[in-house]
Coordinates of C-alpha atoms in Angstrom, one line a residue:
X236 CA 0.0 0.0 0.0
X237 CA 1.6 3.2 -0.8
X238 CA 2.0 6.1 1.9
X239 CA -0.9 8.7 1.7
X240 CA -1.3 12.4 2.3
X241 CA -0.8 13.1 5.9
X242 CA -4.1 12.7 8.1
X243 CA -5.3 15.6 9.5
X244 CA -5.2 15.3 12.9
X245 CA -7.2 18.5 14.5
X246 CA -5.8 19.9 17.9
X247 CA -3.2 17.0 18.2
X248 CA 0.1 19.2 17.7
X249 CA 1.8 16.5 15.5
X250 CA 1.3 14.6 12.2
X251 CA 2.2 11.4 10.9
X252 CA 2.4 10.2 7.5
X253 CA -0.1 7.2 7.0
X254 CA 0.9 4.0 7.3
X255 CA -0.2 0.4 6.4
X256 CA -2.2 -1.3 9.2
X257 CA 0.2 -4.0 9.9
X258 CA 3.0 -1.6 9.8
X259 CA 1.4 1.1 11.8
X260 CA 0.6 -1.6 14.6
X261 CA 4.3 -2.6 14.7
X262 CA 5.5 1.3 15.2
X263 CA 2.5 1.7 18.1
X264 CA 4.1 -1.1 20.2
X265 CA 7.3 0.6 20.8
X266 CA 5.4 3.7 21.1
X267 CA 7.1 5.4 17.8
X268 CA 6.0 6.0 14.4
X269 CA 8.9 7.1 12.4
X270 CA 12.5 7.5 12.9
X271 CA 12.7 11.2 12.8
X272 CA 11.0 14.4 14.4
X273 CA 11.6 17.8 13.3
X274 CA 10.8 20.4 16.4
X275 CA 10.0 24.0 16.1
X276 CA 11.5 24.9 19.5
X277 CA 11.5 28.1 22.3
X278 CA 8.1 26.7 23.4
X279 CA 7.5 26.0 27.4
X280 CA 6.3 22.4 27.8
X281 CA 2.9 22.1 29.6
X282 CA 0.7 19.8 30.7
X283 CA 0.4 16.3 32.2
X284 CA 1.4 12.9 31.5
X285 CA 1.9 9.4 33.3
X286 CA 4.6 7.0 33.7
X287 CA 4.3 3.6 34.2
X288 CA 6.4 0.9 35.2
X289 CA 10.6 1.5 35.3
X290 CA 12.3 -0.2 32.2
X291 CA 15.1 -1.0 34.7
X292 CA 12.8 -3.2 36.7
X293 CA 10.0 -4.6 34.0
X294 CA 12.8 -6.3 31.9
X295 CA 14.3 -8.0 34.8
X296 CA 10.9 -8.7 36.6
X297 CA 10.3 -10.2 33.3
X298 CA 13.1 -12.6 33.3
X299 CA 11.9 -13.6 36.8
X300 CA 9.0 -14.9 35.9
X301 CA 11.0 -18.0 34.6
X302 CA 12.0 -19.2 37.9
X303 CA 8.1 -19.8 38.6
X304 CA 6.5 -22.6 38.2
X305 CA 3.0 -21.2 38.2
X306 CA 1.9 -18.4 36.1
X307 CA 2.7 -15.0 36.5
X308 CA 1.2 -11.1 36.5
X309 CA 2.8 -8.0 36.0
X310 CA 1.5 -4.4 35.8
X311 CA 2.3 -0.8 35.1
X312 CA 4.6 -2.3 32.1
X313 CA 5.5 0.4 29.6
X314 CA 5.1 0.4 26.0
X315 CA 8.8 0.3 25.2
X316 CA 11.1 -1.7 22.6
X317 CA 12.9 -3.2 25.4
X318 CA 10.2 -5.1 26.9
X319 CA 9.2 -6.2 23.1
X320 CA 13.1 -7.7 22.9
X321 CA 12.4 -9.5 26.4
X322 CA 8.9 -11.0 25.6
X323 CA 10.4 -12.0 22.7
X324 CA 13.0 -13.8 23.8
X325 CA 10.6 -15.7 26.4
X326 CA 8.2 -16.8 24.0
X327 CA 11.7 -18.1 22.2
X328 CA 12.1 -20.4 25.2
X329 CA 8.5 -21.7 25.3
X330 CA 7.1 -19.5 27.8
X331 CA 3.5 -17.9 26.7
X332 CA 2.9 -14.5 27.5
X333 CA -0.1 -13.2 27.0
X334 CA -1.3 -9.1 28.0
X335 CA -5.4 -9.5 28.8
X336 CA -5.4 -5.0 29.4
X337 CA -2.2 -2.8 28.3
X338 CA 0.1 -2.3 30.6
X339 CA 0.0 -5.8 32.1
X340 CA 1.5 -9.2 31.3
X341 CA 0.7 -12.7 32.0
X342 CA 3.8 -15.6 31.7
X343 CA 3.2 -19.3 31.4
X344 CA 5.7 -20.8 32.2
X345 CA 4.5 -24.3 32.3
X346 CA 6.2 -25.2 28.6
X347 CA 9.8 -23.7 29.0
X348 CA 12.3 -25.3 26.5
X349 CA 15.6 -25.2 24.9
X350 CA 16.4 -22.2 22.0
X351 CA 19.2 -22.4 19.6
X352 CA 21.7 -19.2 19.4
X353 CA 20.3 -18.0 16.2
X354 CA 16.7 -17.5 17.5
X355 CA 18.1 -15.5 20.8
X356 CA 20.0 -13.7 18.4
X357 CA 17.2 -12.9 16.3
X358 CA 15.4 -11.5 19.1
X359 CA 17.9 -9.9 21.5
X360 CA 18.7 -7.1 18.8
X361 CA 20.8 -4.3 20.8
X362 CA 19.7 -5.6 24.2
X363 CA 21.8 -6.7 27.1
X364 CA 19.2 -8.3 28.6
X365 CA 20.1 -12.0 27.5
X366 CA 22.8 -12.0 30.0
X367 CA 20.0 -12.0 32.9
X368 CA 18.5 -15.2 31.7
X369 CA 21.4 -17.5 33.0
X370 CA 21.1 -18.2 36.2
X371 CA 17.0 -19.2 36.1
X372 CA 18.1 -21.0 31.8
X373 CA 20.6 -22.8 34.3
X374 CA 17.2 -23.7 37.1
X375 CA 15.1 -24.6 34.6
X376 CA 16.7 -25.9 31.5
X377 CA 20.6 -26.6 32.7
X378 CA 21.9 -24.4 30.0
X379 CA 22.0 -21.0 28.8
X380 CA 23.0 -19.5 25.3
X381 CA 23.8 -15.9 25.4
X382 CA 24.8 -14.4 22.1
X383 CA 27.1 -11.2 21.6
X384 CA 25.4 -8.4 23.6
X385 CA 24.5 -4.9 22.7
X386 CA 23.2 -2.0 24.5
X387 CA 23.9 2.0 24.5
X388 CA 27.3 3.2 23.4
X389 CA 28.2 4.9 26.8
X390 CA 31.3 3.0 27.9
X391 CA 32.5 -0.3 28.4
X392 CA 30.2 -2.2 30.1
X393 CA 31.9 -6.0 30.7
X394 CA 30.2 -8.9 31.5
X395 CA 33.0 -10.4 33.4
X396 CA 31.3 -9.5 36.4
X397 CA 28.3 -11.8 35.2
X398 CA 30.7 -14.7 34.2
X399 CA 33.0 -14.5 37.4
X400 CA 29.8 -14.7 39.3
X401 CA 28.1 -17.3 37.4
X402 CA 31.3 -19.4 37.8
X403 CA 31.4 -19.1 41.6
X404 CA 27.7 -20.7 41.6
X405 CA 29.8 -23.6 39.8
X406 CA 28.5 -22.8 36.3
X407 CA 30.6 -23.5 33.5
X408 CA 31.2 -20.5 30.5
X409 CA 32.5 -21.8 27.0
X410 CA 32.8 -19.2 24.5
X411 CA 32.3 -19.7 21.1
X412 CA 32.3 -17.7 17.2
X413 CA 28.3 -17.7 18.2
X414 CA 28.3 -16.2 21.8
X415 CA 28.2 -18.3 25.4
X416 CA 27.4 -21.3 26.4
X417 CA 27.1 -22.2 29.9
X418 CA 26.3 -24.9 31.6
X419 CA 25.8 -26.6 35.3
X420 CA 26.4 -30.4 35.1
X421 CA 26.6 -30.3 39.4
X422 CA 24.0 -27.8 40.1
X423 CA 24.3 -24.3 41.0
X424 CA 25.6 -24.0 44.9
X425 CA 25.1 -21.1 47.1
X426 CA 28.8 -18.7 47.1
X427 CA 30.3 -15.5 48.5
X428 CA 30.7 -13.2 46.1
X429 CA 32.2 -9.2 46.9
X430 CA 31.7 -7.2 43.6
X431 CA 35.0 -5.0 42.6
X432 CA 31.7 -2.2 42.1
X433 CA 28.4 -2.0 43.3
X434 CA 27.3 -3.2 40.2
X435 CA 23.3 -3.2 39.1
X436 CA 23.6 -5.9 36.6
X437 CA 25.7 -8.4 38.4
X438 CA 23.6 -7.7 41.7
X439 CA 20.2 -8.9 39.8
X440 CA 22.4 -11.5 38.0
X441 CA 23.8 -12.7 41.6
X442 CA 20.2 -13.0 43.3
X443 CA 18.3 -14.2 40.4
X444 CA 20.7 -17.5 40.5
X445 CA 21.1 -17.3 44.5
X446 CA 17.3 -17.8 44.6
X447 CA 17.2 -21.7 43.7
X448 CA 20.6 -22.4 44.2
X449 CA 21.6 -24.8 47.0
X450 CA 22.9 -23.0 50.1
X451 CA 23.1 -19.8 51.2
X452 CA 25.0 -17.0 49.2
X453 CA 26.2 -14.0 51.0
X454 CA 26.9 -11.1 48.4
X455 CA 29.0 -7.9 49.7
X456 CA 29.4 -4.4 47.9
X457 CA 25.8 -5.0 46.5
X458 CA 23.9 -2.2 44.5
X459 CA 20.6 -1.5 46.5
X460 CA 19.0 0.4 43.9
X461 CA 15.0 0.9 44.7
X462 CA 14.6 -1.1 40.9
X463 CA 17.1 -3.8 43.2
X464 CA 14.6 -3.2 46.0
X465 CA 11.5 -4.1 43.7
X466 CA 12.9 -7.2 42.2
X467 CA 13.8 -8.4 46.0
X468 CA 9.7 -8.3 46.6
X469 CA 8.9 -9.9 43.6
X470 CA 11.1 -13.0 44.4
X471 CA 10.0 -12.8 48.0
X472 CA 6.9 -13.2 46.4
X473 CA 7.2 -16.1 44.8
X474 CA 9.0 -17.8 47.8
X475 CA 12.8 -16.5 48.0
X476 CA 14.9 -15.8 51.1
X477 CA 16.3 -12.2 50.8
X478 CA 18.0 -10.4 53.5
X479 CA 19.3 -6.8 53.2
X480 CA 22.1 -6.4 56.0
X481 CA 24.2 -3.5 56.5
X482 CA 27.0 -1.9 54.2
X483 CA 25.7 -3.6 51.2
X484 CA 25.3 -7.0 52.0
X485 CA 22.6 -9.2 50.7
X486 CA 22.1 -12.6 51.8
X487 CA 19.8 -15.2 49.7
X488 CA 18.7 -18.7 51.3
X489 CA 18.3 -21.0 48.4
X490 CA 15.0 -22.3 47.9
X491 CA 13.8 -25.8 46.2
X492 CA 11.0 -24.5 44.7
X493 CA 9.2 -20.8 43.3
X494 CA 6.3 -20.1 42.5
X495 CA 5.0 -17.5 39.6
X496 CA 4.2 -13.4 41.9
X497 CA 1.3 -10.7 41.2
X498 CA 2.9 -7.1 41.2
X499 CA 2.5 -3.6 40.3
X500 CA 5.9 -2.3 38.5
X501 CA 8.1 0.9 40.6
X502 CA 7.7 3.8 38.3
X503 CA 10.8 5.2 36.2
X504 CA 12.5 7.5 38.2
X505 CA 14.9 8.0 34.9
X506 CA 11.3 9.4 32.9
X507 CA 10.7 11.5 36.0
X508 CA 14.0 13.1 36.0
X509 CA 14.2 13.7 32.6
X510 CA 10.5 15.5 31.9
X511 CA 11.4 17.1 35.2
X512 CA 14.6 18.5 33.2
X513 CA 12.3 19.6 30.3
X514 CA 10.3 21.4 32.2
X515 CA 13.3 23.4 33.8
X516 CA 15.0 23.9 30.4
X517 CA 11.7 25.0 28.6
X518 CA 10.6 27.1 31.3
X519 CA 7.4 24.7 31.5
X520 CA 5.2 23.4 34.1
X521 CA 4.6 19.1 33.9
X522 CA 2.6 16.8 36.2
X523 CA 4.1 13.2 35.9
X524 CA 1.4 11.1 37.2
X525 CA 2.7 8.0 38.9
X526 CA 5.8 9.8 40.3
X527 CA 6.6 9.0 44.4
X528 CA 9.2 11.6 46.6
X529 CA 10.7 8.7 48.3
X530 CA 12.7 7.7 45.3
X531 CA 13.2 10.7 43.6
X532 CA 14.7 12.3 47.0
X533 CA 18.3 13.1 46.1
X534 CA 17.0 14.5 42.5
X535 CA 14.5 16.4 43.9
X536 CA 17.0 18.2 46.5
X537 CA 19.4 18.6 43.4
X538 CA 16.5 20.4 41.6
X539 CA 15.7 22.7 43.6
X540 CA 19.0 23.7 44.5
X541 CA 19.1 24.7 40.5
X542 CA 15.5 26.8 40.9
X543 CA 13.8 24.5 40.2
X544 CA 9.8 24.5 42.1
X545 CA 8.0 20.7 42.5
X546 CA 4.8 19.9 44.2
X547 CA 4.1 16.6 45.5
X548 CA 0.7 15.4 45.2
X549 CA -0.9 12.1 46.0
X550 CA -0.7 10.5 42.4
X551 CA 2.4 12.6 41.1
X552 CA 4.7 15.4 41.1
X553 CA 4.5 18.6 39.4
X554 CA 7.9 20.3 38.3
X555 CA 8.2 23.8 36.8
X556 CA 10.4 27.0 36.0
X557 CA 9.3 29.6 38.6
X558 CA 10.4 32.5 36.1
X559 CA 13.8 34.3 37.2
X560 CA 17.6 32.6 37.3
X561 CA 18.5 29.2 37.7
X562 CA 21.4 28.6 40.0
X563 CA 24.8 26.6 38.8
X564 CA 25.1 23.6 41.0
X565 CA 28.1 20.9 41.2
X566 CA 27.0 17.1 40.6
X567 CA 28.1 13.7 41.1
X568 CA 27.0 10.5 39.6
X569 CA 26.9 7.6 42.1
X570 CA 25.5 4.4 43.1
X571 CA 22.1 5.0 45.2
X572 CA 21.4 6.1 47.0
X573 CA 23.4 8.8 45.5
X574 CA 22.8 11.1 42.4
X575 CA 22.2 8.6 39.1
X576 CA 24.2 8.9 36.2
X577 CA 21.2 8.6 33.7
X578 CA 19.7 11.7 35.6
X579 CA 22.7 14.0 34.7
X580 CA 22.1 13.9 31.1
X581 CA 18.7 15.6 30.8
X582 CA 19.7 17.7 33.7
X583 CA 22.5 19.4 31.8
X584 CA 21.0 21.0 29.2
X585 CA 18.8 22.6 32.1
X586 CA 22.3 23.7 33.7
X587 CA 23.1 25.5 29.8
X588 CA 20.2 28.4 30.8
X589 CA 21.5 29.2 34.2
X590 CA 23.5 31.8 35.5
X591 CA 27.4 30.7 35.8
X592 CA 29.4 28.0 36.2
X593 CA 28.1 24.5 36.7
X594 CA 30.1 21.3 37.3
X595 CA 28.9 17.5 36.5
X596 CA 31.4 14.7 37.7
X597 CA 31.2 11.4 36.0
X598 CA 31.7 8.8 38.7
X599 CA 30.0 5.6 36.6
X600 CA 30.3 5.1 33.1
X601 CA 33.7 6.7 31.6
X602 CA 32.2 7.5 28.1
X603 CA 28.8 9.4 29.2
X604 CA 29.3 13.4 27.8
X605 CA 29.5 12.5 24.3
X606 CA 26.5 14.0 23.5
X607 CA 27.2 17.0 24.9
X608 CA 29.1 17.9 21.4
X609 CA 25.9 18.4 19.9
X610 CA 24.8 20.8 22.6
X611 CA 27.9 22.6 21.8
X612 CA 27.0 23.2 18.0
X613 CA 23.4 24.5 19.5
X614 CA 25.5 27.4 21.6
X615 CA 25.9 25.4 24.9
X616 CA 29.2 26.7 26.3
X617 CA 30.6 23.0 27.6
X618 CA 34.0 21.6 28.6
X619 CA 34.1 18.2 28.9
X620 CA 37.7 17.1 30.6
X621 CA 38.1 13.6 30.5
X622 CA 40.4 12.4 33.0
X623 CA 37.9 14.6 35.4
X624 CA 38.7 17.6 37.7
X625 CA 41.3 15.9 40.5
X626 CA 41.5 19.0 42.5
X627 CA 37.9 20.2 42.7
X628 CA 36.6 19.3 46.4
X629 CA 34.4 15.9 46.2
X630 CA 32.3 13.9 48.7
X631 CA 32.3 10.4 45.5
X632 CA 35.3 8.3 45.7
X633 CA 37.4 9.4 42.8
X634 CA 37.2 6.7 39.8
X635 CA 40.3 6.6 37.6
X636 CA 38.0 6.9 34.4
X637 CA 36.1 9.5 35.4
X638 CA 35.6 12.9 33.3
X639 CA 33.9 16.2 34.5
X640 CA 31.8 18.7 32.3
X641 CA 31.7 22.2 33.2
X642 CA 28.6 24.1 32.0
X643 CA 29.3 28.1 31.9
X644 CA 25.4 29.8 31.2
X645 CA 22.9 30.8 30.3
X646 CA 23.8 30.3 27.0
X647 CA 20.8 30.6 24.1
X648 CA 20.3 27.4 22.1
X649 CA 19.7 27.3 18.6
X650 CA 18.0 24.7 16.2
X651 CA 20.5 21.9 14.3
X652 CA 20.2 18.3 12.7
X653 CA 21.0 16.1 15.4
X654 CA 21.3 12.3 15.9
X655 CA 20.3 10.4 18.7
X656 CA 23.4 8.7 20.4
X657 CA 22.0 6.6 23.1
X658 CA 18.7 6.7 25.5
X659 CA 19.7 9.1 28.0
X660 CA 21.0 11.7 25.7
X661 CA 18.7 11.3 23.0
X662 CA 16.3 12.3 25.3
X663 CA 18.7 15.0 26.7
X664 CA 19.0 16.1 22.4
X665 CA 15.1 16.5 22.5
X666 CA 15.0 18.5 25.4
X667 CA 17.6 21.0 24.2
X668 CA 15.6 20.7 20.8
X669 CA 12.5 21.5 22.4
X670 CA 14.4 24.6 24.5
X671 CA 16.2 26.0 21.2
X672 CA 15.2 28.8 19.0
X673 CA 14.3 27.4 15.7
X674 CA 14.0 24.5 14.6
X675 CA 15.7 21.2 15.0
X676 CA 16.0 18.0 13.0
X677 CA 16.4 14.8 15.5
X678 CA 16.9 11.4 13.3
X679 CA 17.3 8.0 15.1
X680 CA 14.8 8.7 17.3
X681 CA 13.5 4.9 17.7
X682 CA 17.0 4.6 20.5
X683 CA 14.3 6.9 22.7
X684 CA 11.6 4.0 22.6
X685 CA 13.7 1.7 24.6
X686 CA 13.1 3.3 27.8
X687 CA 10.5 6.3 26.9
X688 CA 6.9 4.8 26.5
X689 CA 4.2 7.1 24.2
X690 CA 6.6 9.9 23.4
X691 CA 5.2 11.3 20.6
X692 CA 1.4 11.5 22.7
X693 CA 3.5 12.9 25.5
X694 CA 4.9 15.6 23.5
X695 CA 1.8 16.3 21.9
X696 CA 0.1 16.1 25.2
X697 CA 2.3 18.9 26.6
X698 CA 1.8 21.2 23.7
X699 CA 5.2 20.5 21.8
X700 CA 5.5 22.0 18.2
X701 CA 6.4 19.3 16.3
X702 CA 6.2 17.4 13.1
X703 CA 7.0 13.6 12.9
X704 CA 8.0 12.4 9.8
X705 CA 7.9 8.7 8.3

């Protein structure tokens, strides 16, 4: 069917070009329509809008349903491409998953079987999400293949920290041309384990093979991450014994037997953050429905140290420019219950509009202010030193990777063509898009769907000026 005039679609804010029904249905379920947007910026965002379930907990809670042996139900699941890649690779190994209302998802688990390395291939795409099916492939199946993994170009993120740990559980890793194969020919036996770095993936990789393995693993320098926190109830739920002890500790009791959970999803805090950052650079006003204090706490105090006001209501929190100066303020990424890395990104083109100097440290990934260059062509006045600031005052352990970017404002932003590098700053290019003068041209936009559900009815919803173009 060839493509049509545009539709008209009357007080919507955005157009489309029309599709064909089976093609249009494939763009709706990652929440995108095209692969790039052109935005007439200089327009404050307002308005409201809802997040669901945290992409950083749904994919793994996901996962865990494969360590049940009764069905499953998950709510508050976002419309993103990641949760696509991981039903995908479940139905791959047997398991039916079914979603009755949107937003929630129902595993069987009763049929789970063996997958060859070309179908997880097929279906993993960019994700790194197949390295979190080990240890319950290893439970339930004795075997796990994990092809060559993907994910956002931010820095090197190993998976010798998932390996190292699988092998202490006794598993065995062969690598071949076509990824990993890893097997457990005597079981999988409770371990101590102390990670080099409070690591989120090799924490959920640690508990989710603890769970049913036989004895008790004691795991030191763990990350406790609220997503960490959420997964920990969903496998209590199902019959794991997970204790939380002091200075990072988590112990797990290895259990025979689990059975499938019911549970509503945490919200993204990283979607919270970053329309909270829009709002601030556009000099908007957003509710974000579905948004708690209690785990937005350390962004919240950063936010208004900037200017910025917030309101906490029962089911939300409204963020908005007050009118006047923003403040400069100095930042450091850290573990939590310290100030996330994927927050800083969307934050920093908020710190380009205010008045003087502004300093972001770097403490997690070593590779995270590349797309700060494009801010830099829109009139952003940005230094990025990589080997970091060693002499500036610090309360984060110093990290030898580590780079700083110093943010001199306000500086005005100007439209450009941009290209989305990764999640977090694609997201941070849209909001400088949507803050510039003029108008901007944003092309691999479908990197945003992985973690942003609805974003072109969010946009739209807020009062964006924007054209999306197939």
């Amino acid at each position: 069917m060839a493509p049509q005039d545009p539709p008209s679609t009357t007080g919507s804010g955005y157009r489309v070009n029309a599709l064909t029904k089976d093609s249009l249905k494939a763009a709706q379920r990652v929440g995108m329509l095209s692969d790039q947007i052109v935005i007439n910026g200089g327009k404050p965002l307002k308005g409201t809008i809802e997040v669901r379930g945290a992409k950083n907990l749904v994919t793994k809670a996901m996962v865990a349903a494969l360590l049940g042996e009764t069905p499953s139900v998950l709510r508050g699941v976002p419309d993103i491409s990641d949760v696509q890649v991981v039903r995908g690779l479940l139905e791959v190994y047997g398991v039916g998953v079914t979603s009755p209302t949107p937003g929630e998802l129902h595993f069987d688990t009763s049929n789970v079987e063996k997958a060859h390395f070309a179908e997880i291939d097929a279906h993993a795409g960019a994700s790194r999400i197949p390295i979190l099916f080990c240890g319950p492939l290893l439970h339930r199946l004795g075997e796990a293949r994990i092809p060559d993994l993907g994910g956002c170009r931010i820095g090197d993120r190993p998976i010798d920290f998932h390996l190292d740990a699988l092998r202490a559980f006794g598993a065995v890793v062969d690598k071949s041309y076509e990824g990993i194969y890893i097997t457990a020919p005597d079981g999988l036996k409770g371990t101590e384990i102390e990670l080099p770095y409070p690591s989120v993936g090799a924490t959920e990789q640690v508990i989710l093979t603890a769970v049913r393995a036989k004895g008790t693993t004691e795991l030191r320098n763990a990350a406790i991450e609220p997503e960490i926190m959420d997964l920990i109830a969903i496998l209590q739920k199902m019959g794991a014994i997970i204790s939380l002890e002091a200075n990072r500790v988590i112990l797990i009791e290895g259990v025979d037997r689990l059975e499938g959970y019911s549970h509503d999803a945490l919200f993204d805090r990283n979607e919270v953050a970053s329309w909270a950052s829009a709002a601030l650079a556009t000099h908007g006003d957003i509710v974000v429905k579905g948004a708690r204090q209690a785990e937005m706490m350390t962004f919240l105090n950063v936010y208004r140290k900037v200017g910025g006001k917030f309101d906490i209501q029962d089911d939300g929190i409204r963020f908005w420019h007050p009118g006047g100066e923003l403040k400069p303020v100095t930042v450091e990424t850290d573990v939590h219950p310290g100030f996330m890395t994927d927050w800083q990104q969307p934050l920093i083109v908020a710190l380009t509009q205010a008045q003087g100097t502004s300093i972001v440290h770097e403490t997690v990934y070593e590779n995270r202010f590349g797309f700060t260059e494009a801010l830099g062509v829109m009139g952003a006045d940005i230094v990025v030193h990589t080997n970091g600031l060693p002499d500036h005052p610090r309360r984060v352990a110093r990290r030898d990777f580590e780079q700083a970017a110093v943010i001199t404002g306000p500086t005005p932003l100007h439209g450009a063509e941009l290209y989305v590098p990764d999640l977090r700053g694609g997201f941070s290019h849209l909001i400088a898009a949507l803050t510039a003068e003029g108008q901007s041209t944003i092309s691999n936009m479908g990197i945003i769907s992985r973690g942003y559900e609805h974003i072109i009815e969010k946009l739209a919803a807020l009062g964006a000026d924007f054209v999306y173009e197939g």
